[in-house]
mmCIF file of C-alpha atoms and ligand atoms in Angstrom:
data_model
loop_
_atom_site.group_PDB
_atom_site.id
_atom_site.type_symbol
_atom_site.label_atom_id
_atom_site.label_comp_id
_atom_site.label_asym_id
_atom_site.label_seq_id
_atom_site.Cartn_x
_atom_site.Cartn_y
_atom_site.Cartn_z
ATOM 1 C CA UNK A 62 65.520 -5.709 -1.701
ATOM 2 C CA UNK A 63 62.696 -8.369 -2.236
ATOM 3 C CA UNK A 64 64.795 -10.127 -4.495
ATOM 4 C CA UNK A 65 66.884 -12.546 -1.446
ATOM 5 C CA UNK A 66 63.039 -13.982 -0.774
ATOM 6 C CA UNK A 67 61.579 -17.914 -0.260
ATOM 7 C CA UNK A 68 58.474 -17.991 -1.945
ATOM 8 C CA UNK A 69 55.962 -19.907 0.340
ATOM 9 C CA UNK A 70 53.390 -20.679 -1.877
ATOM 10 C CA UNK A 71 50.415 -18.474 -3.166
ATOM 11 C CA UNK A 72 47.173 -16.839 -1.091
ATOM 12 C CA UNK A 73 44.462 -15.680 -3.382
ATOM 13 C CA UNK A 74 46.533 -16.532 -6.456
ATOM 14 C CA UNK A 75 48.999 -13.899 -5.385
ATOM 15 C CA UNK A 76 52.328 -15.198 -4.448
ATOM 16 C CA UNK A 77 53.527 -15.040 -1.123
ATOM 17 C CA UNK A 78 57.418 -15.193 -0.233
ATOM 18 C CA UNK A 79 59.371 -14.339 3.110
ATOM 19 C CA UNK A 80 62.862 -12.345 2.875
ATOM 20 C CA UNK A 81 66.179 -13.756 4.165
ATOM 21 C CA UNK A 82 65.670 -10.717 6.609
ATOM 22 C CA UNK A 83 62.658 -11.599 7.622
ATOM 23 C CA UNK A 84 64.233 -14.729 9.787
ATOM 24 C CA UNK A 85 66.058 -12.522 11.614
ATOM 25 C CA UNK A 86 62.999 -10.314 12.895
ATOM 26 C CA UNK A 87 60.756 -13.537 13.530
ATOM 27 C CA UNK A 88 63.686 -14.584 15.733
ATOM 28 C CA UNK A 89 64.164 -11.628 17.872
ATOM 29 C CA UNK A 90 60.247 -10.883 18.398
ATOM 30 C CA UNK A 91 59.912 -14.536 19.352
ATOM 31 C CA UNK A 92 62.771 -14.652 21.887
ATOM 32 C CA UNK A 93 61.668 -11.326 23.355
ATOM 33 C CA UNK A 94 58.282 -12.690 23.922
ATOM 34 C CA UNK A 95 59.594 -15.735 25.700
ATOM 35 C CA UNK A 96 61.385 -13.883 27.925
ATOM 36 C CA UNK A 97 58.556 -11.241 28.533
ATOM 37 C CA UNK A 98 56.301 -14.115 29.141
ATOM 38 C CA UNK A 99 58.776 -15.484 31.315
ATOM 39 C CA UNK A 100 59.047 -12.280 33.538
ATOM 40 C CA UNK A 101 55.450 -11.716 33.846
ATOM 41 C CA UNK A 102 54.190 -15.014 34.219
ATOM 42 C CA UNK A 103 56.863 -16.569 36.669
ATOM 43 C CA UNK A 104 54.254 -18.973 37.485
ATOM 44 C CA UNK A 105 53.795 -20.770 33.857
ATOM 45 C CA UNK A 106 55.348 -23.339 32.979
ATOM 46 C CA UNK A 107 58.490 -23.338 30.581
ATOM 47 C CA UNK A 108 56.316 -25.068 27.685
ATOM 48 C CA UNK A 109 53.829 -22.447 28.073
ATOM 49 C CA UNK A 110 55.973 -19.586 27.762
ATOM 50 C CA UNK A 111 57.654 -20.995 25.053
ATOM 51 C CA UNK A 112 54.071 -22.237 23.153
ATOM 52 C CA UNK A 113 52.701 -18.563 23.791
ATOM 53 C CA UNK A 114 55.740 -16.889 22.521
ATOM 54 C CA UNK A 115 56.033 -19.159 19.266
ATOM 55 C CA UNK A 116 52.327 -18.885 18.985
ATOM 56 C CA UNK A 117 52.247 -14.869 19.725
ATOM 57 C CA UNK A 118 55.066 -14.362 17.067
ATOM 58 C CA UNK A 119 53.260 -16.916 14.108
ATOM 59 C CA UNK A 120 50.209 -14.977 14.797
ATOM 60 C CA UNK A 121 51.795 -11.381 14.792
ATOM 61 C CA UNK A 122 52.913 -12.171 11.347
ATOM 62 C CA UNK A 123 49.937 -13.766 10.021
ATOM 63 C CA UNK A 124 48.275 -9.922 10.666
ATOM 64 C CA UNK A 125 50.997 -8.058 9.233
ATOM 65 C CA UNK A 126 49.929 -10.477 5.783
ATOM 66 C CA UNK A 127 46.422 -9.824 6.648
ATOM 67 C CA UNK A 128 47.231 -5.919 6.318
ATOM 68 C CA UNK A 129 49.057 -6.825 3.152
ATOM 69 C CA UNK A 130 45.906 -8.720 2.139
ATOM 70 C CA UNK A 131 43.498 -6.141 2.900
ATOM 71 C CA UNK A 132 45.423 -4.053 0.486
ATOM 72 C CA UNK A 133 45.615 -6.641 -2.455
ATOM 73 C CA UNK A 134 41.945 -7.256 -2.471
ATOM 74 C CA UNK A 135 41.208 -3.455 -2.857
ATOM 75 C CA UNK A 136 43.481 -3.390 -5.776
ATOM 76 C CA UNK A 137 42.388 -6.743 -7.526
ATOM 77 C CA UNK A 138 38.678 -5.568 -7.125
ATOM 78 C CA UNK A 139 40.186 -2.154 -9.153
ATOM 79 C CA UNK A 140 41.506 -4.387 -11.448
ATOM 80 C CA UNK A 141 44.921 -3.918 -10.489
ATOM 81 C CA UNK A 142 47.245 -7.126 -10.556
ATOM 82 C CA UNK A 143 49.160 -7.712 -7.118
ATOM 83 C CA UNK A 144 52.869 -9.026 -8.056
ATOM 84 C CA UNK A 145 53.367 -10.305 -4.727
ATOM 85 C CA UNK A 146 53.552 -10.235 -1.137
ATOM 86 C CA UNK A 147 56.206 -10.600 0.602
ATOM 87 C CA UNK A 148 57.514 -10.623 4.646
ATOM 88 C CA UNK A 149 60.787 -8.672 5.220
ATOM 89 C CA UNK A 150 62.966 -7.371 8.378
ATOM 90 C CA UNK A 151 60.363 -3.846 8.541
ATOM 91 C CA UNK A 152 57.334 -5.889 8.333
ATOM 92 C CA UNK A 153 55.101 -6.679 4.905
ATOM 93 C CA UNK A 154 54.637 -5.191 1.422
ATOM 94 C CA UNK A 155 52.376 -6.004 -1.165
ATOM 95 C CA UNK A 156 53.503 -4.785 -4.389
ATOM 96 C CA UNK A 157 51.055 -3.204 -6.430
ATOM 97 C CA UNK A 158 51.336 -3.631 -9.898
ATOM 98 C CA UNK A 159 50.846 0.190 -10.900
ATOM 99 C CA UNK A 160 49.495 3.367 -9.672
ATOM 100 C CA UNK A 161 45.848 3.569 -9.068
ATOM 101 C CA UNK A 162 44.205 5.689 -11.485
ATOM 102 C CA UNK A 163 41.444 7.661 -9.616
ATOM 103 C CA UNK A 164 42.280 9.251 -6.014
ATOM 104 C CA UNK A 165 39.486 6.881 -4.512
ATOM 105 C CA UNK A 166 40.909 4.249 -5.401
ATOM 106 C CA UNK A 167 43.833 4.911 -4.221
ATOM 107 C CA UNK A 168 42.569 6.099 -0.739
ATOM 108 C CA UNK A 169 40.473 2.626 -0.552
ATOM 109 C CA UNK A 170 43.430 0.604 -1.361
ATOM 110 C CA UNK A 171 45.630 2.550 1.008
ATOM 111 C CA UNK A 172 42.670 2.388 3.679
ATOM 112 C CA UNK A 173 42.014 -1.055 3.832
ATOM 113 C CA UNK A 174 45.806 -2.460 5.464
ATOM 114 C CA UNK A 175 45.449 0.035 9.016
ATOM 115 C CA UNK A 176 41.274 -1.182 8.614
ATOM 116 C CA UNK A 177 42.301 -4.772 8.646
ATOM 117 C CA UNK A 178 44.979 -4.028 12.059
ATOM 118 C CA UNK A 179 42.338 -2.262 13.444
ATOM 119 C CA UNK A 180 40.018 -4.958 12.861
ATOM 120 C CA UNK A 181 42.505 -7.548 14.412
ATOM 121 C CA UNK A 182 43.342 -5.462 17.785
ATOM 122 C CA UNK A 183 39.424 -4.886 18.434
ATOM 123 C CA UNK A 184 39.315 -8.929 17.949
ATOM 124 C CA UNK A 185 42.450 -10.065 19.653
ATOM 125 C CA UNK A 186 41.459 -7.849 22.381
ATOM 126 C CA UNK A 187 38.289 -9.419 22.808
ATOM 127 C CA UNK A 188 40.194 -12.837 22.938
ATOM 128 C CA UNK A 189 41.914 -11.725 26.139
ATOM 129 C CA UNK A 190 38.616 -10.530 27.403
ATOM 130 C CA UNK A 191 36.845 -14.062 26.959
ATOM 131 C CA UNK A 192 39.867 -15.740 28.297
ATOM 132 C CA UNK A 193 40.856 -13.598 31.368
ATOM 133 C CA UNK A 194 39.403 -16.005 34.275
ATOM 134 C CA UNK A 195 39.882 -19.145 32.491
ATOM 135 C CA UNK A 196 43.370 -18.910 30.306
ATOM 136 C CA UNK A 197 46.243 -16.698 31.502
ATOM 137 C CA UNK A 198 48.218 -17.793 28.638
ATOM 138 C CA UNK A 199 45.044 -16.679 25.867
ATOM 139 C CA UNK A 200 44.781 -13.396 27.790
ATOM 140 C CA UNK A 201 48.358 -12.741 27.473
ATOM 141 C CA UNK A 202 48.604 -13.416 23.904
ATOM 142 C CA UNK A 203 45.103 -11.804 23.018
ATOM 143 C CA UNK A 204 46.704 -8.585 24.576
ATOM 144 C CA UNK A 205 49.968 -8.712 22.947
ATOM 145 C CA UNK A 206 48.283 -9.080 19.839
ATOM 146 C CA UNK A 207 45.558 -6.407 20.140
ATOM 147 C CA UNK A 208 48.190 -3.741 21.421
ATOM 148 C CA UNK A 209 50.190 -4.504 18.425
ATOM 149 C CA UNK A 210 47.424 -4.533 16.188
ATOM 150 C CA UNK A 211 46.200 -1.185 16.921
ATOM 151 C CA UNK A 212 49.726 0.339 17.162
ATOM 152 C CA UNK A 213 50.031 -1.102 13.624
ATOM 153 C CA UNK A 214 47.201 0.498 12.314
ATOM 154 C CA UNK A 215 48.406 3.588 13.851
ATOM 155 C CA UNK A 216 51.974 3.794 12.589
ATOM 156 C CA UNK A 217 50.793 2.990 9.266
ATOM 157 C CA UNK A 218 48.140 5.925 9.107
ATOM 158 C CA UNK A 219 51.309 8.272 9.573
ATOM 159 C CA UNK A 220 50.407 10.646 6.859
ATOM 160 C CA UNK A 221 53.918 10.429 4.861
ATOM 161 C CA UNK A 222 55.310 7.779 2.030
ATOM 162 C CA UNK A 223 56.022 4.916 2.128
ATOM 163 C CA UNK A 224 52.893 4.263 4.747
ATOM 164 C CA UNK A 225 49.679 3.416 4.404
ATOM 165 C CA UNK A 226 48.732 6.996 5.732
ATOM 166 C CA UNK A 227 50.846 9.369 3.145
ATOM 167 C CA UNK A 228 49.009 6.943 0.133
ATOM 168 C CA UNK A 229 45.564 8.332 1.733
ATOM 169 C CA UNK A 230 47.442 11.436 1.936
ATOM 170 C CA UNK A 231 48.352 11.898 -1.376
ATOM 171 C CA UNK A 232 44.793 10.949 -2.666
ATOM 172 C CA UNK A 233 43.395 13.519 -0.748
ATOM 173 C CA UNK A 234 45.657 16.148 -1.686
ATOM 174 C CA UNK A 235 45.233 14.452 -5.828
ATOM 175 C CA UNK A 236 41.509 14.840 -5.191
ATOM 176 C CA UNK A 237 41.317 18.399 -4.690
ATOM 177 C CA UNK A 238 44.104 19.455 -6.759
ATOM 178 C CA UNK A 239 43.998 17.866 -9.454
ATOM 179 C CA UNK A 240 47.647 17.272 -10.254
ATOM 180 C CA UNK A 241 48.747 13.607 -9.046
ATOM 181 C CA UNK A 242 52.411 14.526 -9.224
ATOM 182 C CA UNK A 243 51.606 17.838 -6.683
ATOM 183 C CA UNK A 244 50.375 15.309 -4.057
ATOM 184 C CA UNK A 245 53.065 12.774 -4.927
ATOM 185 C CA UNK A 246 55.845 15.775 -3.916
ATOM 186 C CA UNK A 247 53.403 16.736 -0.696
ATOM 187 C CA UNK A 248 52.963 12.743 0.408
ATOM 188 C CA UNK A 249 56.864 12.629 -0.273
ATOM 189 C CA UNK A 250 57.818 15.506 1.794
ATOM 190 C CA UNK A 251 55.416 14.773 4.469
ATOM 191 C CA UNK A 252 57.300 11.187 4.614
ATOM 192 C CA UNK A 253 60.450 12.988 5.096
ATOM 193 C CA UNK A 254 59.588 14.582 8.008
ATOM 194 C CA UNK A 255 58.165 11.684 9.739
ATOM 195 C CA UNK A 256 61.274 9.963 8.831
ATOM 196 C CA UNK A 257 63.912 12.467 10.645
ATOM 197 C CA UNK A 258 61.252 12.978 12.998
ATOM 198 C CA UNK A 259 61.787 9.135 13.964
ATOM 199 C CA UNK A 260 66.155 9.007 13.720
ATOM 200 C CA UNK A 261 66.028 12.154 15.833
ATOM 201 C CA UNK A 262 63.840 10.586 18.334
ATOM 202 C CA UNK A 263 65.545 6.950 17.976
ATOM 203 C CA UNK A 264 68.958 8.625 18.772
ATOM 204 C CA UNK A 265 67.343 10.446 21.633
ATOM 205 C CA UNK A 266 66.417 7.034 23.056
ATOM 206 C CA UNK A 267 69.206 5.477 22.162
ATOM 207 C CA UNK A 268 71.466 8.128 24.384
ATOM 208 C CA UNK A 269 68.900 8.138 27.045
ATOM 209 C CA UNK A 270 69.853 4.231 27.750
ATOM 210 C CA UNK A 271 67.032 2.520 25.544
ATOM 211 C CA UNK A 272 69.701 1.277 23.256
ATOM 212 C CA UNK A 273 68.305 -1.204 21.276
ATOM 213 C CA UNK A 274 64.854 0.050 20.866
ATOM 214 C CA UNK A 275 66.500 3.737 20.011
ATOM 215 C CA UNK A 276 68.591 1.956 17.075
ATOM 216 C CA UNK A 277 65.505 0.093 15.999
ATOM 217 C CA UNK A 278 63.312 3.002 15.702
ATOM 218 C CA UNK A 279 66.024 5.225 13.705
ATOM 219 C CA UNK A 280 66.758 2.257 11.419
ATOM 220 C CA UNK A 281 62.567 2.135 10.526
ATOM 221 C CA UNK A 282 63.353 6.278 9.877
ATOM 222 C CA UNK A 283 66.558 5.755 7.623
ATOM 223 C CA UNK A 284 64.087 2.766 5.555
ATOM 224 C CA UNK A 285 61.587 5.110 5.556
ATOM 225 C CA UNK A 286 63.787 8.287 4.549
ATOM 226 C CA UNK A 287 65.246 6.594 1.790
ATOM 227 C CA UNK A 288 61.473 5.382 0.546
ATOM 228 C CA UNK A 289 60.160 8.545 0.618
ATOM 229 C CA UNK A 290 63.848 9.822 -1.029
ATOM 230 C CA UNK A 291 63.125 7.104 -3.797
ATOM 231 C CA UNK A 292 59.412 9.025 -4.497
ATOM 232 C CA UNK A 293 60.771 12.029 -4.439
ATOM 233 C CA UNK A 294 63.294 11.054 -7.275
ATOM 234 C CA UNK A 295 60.584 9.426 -9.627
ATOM 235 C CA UNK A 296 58.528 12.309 -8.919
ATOM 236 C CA UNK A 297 61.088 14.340 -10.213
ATOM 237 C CA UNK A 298 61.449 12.708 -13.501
ATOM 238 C CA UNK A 299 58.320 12.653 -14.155
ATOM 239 C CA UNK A 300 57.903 16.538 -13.441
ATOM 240 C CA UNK A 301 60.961 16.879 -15.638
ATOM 241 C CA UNK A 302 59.642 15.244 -18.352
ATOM 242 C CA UNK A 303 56.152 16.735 -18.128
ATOM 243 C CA UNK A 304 54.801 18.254 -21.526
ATOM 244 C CA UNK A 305 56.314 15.299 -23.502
ATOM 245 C CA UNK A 306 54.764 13.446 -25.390
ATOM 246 C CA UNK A 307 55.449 9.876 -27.058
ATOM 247 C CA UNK A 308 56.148 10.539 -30.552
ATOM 248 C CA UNK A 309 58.785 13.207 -29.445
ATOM 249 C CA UNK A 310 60.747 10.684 -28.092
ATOM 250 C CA UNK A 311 60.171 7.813 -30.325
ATOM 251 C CA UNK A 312 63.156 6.059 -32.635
ATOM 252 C CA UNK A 313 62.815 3.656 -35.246
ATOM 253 C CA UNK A 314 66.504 2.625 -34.260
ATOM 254 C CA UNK A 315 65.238 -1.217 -33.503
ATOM 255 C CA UNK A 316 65.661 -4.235 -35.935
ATOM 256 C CA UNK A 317 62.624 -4.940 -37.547
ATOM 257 C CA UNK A 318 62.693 -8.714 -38.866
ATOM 258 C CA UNK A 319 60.082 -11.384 -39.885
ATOM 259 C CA UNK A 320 58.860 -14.038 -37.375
ATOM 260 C CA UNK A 321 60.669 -16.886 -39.688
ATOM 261 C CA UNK A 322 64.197 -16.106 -40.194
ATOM 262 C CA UNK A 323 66.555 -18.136 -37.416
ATOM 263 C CA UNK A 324 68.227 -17.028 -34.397
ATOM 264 C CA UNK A 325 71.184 -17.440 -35.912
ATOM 265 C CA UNK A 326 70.588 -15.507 -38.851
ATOM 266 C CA UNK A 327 69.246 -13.191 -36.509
ATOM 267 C CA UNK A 328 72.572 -12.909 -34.082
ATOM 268 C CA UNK A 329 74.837 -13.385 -37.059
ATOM 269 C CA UNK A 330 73.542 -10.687 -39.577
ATOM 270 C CA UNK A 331 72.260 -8.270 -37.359
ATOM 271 C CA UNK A 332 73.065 -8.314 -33.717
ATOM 272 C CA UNK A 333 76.993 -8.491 -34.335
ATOM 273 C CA UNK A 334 76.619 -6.053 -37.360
ATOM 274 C CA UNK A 335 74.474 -3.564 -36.072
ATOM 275 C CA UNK A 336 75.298 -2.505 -33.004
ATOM 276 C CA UNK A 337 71.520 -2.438 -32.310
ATOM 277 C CA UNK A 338 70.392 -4.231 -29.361
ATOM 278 C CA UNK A 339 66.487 -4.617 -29.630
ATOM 279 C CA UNK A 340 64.549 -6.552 -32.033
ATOM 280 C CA UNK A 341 60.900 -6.176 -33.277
ATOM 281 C CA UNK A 342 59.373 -9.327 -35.196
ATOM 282 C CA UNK A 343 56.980 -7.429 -37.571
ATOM 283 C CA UNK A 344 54.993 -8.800 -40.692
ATOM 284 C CA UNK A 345 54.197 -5.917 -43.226
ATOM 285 C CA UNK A 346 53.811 -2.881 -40.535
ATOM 286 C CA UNK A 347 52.006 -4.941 -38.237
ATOM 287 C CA UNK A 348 53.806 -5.680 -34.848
ATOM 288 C CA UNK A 349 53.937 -9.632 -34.083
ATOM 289 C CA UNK A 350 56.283 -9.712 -30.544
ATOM 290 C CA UNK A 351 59.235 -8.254 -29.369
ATOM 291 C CA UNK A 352 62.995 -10.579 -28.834
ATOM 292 C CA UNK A 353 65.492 -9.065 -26.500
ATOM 293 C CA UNK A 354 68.906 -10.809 -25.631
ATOM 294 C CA UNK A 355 67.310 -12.610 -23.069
ATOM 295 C CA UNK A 356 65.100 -14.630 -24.757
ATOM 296 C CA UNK A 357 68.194 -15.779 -26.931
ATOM 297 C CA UNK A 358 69.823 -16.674 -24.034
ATOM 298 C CA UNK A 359 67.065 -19.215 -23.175
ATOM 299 C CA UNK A 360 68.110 -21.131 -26.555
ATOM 300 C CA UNK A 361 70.974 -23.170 -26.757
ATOM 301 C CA UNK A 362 73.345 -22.488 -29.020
ATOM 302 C CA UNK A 363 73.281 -25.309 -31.318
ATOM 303 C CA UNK A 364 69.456 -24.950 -31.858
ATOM 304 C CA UNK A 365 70.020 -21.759 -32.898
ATOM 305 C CA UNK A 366 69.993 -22.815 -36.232
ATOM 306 C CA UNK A 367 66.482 -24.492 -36.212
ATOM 307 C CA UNK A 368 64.611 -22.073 -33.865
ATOM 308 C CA UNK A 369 62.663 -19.282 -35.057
ATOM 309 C CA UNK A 370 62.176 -15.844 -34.275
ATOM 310 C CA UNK A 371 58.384 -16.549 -33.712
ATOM 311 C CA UNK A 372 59.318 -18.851 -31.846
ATOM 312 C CA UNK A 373 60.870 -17.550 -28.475
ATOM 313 C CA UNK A 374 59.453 -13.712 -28.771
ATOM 314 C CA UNK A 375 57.655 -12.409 -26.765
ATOM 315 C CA UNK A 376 54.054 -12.175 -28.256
ATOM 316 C CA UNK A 377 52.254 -9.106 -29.758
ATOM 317 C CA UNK A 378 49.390 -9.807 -26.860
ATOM 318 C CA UNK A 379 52.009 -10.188 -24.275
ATOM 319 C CA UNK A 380 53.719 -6.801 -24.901
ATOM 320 C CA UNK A 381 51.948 -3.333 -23.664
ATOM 321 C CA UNK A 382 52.267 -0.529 -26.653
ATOM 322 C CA UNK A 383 51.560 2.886 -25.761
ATOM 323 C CA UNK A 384 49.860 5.485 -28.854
ATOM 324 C CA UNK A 385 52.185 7.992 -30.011
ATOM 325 C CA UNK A 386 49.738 11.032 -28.572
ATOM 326 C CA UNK A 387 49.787 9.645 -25.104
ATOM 327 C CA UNK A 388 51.626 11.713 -22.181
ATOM 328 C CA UNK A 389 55.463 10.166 -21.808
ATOM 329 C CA UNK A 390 54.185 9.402 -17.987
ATOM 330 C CA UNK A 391 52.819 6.363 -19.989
ATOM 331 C CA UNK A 392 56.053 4.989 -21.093
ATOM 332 C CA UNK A 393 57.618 5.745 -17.466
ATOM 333 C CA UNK A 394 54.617 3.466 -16.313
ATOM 334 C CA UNK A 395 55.042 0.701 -18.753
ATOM 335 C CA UNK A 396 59.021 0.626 -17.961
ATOM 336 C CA UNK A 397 58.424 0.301 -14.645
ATOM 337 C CA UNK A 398 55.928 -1.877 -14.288
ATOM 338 C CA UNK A 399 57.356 -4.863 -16.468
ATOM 339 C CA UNK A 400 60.753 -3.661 -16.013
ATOM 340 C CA UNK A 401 61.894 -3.889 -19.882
ATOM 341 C CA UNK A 402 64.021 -0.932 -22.085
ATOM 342 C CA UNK A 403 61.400 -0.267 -24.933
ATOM 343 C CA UNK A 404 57.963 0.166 -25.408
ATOM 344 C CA UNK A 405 56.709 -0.191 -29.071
ATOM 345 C CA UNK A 406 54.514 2.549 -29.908
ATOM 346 C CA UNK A 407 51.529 1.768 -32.165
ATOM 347 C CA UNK A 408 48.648 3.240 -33.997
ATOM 348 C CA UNK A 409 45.657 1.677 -35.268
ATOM 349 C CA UNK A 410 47.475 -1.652 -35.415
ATOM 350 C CA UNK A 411 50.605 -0.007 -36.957
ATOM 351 C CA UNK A 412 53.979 0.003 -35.654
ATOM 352 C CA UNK A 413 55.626 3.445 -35.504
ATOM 353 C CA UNK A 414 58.542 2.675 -33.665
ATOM 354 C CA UNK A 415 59.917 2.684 -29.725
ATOM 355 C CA UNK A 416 59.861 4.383 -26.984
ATOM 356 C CA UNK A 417 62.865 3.201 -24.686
ATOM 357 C CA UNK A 418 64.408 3.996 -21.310
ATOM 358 C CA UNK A 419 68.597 5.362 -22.330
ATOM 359 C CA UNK A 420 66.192 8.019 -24.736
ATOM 360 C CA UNK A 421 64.230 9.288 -21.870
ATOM 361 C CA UNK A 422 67.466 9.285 -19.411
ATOM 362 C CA UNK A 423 69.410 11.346 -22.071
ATOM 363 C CA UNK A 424 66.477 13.732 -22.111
ATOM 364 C CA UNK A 425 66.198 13.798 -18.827
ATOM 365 C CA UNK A 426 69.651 15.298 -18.799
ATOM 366 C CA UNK A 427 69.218 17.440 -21.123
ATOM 367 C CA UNK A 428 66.573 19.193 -19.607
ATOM 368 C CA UNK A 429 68.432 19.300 -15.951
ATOM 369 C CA UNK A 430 71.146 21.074 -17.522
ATOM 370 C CA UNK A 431 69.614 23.723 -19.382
ATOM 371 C CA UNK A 432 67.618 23.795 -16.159
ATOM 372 C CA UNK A 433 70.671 24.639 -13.978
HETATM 373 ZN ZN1 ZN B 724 49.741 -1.080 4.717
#
């Protein structure tokens, strides 16, 4: 979904881009506050409405990336790396660059985005406060802005995924449990609710003549039904492959070459005879880096030849191994996160082998069927 985006440059070293969508909604919110300004204030001038409306809109979405903000700087100061954040047709996501891994953290990171709205509405409100007898345009906006500041700090603290609310939710629930994948299913569930709870009551507006505000609010319950849908699901693999652990699944099925032979020698004695699609530079048992077809494809052809292995792989350092003891959640992490097929698994500096995704997906099957 993030993927149609214009990056806009970087705040706090984390990249910031707006979706195609995202036009669209910065369109409609600032026509609709022209003409609200226009209806309430007959008096003001056409400039001013439109100034106030453009000016309303830019600073309605510089809070929603203030939310997103308040988020990333909980998870940087955790340690955990924020991939981006990014404006779309629903509003703003930050995406986090893995799960947090104590339910504190988790509830702070969570906590932070509805703080931040909060924060906003109690100072936009303020703003129309110190402007009421001297700007009627300020006041306007400084309401606007505080009403939708608060009801964004609100909706968010709706406790089911994908908001703000079912994270602090679910950290509750991990907290005194336990078992992170019990409050995953109860955050999950919890978002489903709120989710037909909203297309039921969209569709009731929308029959009772609101139209476009009914269609609106059941479109921001299908988004969030098939979020919480999408937890549900990982949740599921992961509770299906509970008990399993790394070496279990681990093959030795990759190429293992050394960093100096050629690409060519490479594509032309292995790749086309083998069959086997993932490569592992190695020197003795040591892993060096990893090459997948991609990184071949980033060579032209006739330099294929000259160019090394060591070359174009993807270093040792670069790559995240997993030990063979560790829970497979570990692998389902690493897949995820850096959104690759194989994880090498190593001991003690030694390669053992891979872990990789059509392994895990097989054994998920498996399991369903002897399940059924
Ligand atoms: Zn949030």
């Amino acid at each position: 979904m993030y993927a149609q985006s214009v990056r806009m440059g970087r705040i706090l070293g984390i990249p910031f881009g707006v979706n195609y969508s995202w036009f669209i909604i910065f369109v409609l919110i600032t026509t609709s506050l022209f003409t609200q300004f226009a209806s309430l204030h007959p008096q003001w001038t056409i400039t001013e409405h439109l100034v106030f409306g453009i000016a309303t809109s830019i600073l309605f979405f510089a809070s929603v990336v203030l939310h997103e903000l308040g988020h990333s700087v909980m998870a940087l100061k955790y340690g955990i790396p924020v991939k981006a954040i990014t404006l779309f047709v629903f509003g703003g996501v930050a995406e986090i660059g893995k799960e947090p891994e104590k339910p504190m953290h988790e509830f702070t990171i969570a906590i932070a985005g509805p703080i931040v709205s909060a924060g906003l509405g109690v100072l936009f409100y303020g703003v129309m406060m110190l402007a009421r007898g001297s700007s009627e345009g300020f006041a306007a906006l400084g309401e606007w802005l505080g009403r939708i500041n608060i009801l964004l700090a609100v909706f968010n603290l709706i406790p089911g995924f994908p908001l703000d609310g079912g994270r602090v939710l679910r950290s509750i629930v991990w907290k005194y449990t336990g078992s992170f994948e019990r409050a995953t299913a109860i955050g999950a569930g919890s978002g489903q609710f709120f989710a037909y709870a909203f297309i039921i009551y969209g569709i009731f507006q929308a029959l009772s003549g609101n139209v476009f505000g009914g269609l609106w609010i059941g479109f921001i319950g299908w988004f969030l039904l098939s979020a919480a849908q999408a937890t549900v699901v990982q949740a599921s693999i992961r509770s299906t492959l509970s008990g399993v652990r790394v070496r279990d699944v681990m093959t030795n099925e990759c190429l293992r070459l050394p960093g100096f032979i050629s690409i060519a020698d490479l594509v032309e004695n292995h790749l086309l005879k083998t069959g086997v699609r993932c490569t592992l530079v190695t020197d003795g048992d040591r892993l060096r880096g990893l090459i997948t077809l991609h990184e071949i494809k980033q060579v032209p052809r006739e330099e294929w030849n000259r160019t090394s292995l060591q070359a174009v792989m993807v270093t040792e350092e670069l790559l995240t191994s997993v030990p063979p003891d560790a829970a497979i959640e570990a692998v389902l992490r690493v897949l995820s996160e850096e959104n690759i097929n194989q994880v090498p698994v190593v001991q003690n500096g030694r390669l053992l082998g891979v872990a990789g995704r059509e392994r895990l997906l097989a054994l998920v099957k498996t399991r369903l069927e002897f399940k059924a």
